[in-house]
mmCIF file with all atom_site columns, C-alpha atoms in Angstrom:
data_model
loop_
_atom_site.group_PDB
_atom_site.id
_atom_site.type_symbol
_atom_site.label_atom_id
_atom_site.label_alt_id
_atom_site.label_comp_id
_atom_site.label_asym_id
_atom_site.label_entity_id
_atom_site.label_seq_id
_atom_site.pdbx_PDB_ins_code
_atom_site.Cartn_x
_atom_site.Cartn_y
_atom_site.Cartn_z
_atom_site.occupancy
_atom_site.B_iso_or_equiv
_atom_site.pdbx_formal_charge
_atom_site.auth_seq_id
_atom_site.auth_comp_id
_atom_site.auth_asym_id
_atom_site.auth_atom_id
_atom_site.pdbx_PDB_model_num
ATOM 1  C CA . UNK A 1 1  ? 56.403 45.033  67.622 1.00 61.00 ? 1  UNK A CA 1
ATOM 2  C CA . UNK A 1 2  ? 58.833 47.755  67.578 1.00 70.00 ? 2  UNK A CA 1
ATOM 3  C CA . UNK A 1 3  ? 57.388 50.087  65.804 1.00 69.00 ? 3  UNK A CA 1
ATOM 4  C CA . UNK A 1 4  ? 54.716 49.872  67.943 1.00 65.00 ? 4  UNK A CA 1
ATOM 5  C CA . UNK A 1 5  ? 56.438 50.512  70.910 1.00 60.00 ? 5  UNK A CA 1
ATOM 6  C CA . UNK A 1 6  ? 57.818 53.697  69.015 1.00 59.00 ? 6  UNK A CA 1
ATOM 7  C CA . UNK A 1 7  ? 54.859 54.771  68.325 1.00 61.00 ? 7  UNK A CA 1
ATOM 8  C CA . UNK A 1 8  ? 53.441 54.726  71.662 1.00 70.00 ? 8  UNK A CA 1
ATOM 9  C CA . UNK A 1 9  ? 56.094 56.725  72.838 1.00 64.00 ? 9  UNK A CA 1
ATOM 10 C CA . UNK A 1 10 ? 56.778 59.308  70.394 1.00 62.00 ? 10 UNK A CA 1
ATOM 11 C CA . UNK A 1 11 ? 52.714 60.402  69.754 1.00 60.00 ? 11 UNK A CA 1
ATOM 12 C CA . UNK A 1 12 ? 52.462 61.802  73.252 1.00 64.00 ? 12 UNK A CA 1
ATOM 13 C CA . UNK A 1 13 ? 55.563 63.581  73.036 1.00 60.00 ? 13 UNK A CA 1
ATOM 14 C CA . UNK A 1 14 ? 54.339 65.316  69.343 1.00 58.00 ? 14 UNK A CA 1
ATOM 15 C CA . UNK A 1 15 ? 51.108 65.579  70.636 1.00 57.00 ? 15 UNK A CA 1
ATOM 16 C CA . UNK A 1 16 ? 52.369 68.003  73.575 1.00 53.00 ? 16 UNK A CA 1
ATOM 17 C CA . UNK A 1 17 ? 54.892 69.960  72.025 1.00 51.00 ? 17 UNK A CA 1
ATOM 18 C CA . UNK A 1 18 ? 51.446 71.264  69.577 1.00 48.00 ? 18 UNK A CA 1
ATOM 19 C CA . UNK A 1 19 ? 49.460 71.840  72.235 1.00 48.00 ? 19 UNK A CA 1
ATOM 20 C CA . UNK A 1 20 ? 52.607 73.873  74.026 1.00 50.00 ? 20 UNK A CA 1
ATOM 21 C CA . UNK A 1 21 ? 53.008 76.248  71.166 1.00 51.00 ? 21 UNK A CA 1
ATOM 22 C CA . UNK A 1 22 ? 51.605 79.901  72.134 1.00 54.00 ? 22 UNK A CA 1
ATOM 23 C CA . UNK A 1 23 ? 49.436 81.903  70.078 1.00 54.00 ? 23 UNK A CA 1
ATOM 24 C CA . UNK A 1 24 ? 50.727 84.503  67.779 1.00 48.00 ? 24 UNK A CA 1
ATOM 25 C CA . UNK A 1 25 ? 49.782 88.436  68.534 1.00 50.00 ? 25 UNK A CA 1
ATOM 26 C CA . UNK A 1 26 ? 46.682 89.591  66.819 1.00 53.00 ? 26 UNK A CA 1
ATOM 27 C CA . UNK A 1 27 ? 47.837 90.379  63.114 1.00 57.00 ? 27 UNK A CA 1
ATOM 28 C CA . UNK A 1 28 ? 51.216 88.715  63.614 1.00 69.00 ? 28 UNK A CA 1
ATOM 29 C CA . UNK A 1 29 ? 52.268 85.262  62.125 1.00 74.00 ? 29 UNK A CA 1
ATOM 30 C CA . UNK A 1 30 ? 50.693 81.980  63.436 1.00 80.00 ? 30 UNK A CA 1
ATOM 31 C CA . UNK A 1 31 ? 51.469 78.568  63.511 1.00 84.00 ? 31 UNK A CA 1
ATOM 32 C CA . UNK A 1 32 ? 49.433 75.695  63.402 1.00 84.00 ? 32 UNK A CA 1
ATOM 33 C CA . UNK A 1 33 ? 49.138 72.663  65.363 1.00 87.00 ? 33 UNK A CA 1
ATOM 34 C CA . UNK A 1 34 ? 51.172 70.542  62.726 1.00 88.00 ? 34 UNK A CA 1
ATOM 35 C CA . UNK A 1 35 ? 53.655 73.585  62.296 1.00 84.00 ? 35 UNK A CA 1
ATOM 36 C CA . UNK A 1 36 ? 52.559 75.096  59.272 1.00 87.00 ? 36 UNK A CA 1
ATOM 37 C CA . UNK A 1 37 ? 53.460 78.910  59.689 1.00 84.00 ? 37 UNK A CA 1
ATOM 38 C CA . UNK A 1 38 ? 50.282 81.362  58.106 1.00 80.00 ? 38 UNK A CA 1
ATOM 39 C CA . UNK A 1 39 ? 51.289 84.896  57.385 1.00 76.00 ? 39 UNK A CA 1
ATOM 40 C CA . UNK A 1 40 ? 49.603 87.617  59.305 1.00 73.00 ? 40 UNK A CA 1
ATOM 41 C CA . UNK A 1 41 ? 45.718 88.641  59.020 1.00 67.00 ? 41 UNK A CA 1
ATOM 42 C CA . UNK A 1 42 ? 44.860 91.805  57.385 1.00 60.00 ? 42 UNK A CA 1
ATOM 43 C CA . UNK A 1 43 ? 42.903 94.290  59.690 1.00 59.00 ? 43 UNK A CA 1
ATOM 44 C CA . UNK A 1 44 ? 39.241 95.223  58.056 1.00 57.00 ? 44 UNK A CA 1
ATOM 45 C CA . UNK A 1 45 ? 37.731 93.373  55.094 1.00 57.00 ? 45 UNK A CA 1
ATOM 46 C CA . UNK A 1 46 ? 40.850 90.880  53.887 1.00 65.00 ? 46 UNK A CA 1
ATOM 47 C CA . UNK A 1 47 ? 40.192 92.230  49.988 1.00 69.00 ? 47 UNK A CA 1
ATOM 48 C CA . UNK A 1 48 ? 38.145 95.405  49.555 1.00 76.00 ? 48 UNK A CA 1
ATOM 49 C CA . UNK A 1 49 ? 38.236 97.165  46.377 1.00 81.00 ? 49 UNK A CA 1
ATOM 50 C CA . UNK A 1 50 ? 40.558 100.343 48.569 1.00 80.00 ? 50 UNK A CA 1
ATOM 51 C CA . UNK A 1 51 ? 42.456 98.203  49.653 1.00 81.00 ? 51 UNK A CA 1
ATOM 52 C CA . UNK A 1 52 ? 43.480 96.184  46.701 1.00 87.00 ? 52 UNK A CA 1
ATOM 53 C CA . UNK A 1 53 ? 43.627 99.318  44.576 1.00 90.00 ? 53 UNK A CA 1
ATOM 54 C CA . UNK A 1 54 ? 45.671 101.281 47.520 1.00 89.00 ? 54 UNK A CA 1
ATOM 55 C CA . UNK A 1 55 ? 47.514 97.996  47.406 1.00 90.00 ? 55 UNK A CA 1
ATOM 56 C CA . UNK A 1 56 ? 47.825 98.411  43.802 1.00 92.00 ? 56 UNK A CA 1
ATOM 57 C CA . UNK A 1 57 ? 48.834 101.642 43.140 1.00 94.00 ? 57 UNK A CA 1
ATOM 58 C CA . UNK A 1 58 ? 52.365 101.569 46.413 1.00 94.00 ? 58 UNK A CA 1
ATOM 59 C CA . UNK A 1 59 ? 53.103 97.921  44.640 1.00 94.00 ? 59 UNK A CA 1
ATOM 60 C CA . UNK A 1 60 ? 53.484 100.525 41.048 1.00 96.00 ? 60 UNK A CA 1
ATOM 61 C CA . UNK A 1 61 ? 55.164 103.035 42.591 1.00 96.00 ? 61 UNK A CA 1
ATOM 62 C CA . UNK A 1 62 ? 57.782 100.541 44.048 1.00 96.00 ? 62 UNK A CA 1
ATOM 63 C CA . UNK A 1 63 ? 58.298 99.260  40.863 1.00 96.00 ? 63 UNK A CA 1
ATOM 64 C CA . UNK A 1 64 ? 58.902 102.447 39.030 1.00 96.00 ? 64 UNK A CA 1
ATOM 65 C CA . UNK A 1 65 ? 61.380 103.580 41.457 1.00 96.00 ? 65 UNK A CA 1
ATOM 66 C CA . UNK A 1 66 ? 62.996 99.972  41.150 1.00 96.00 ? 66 UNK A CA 1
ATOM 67 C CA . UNK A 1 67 ? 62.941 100.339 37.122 1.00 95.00 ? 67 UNK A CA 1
ATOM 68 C CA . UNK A 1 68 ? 64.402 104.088 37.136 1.00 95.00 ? 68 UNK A CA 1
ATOM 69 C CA . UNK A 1 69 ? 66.921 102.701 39.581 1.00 95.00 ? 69 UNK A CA 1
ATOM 70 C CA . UNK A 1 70 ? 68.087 99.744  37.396 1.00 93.00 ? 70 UNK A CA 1
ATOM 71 C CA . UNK A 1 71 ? 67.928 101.805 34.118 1.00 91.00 ? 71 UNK A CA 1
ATOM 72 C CA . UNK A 1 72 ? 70.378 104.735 35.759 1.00 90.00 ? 72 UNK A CA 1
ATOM 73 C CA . UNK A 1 73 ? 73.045 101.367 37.046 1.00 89.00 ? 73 UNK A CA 1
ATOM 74 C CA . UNK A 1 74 ? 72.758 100.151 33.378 1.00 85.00 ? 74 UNK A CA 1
ATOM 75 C CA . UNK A 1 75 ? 72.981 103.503 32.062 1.00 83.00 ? 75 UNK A CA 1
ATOM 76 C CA . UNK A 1 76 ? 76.201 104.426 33.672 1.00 83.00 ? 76 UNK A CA 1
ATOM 77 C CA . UNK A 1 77 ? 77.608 100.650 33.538 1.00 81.00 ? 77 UNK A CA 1
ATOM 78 C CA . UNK A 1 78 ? 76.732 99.639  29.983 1.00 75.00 ? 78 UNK A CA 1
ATOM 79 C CA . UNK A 1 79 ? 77.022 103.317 28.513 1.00 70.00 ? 79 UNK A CA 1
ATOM 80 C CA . UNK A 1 80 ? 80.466 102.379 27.385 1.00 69.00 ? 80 UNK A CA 1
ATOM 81 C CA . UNK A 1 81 ? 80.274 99.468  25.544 1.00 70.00 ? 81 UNK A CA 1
ATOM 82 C CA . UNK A 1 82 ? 76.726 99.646  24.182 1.00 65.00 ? 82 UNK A CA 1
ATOM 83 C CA . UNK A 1 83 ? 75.330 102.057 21.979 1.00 65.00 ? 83 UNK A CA 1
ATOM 84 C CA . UNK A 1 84 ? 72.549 100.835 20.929 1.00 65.00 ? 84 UNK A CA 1
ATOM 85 C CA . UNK A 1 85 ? 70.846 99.488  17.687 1.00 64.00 ? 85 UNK A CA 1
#
């Protein structure tokens, strides 16, 4: 009998606070109506071939300059006590 009373009283109050929430700005992050958070729409087709290949090609570049980076720390760190095979 409890529960029930619980229940009556607590579904209203979850039932507003989702209807309260605002909606995101157009290509920012939303959240649903059970509070799951979706990331951000793409503007324009979601996967043209461009865009996946422009996409592509920054997410390479990054990781060059990540790889260079990392091999110049282990370089100077590791120079000392490693020569090698």
């Amino acid at each position: 009998m409890s529960r029930l009373l619980v229940a009556t009283l607590v579904l209203p109050l979850l039932a507003g606070s989702a209807l309260a929430q605002a909606p995101a700005a157009p290509g920012g992050r939303t959240v649903t109506s059970i509070g799951v958070t979706k990331p951000p729409g793409r503007a324009g087709a979601p996967y043209s071939r461009v865009n996946t290949e422009a996409d592509m090609a920054k997410a390479q570049r990054a990781s060059a300059t990540r790889d260079k980076a990392w091999d110049s720390k282990m370089r100077t760190t590791m120079g000392s006590i490693c020569k090698g095979c």
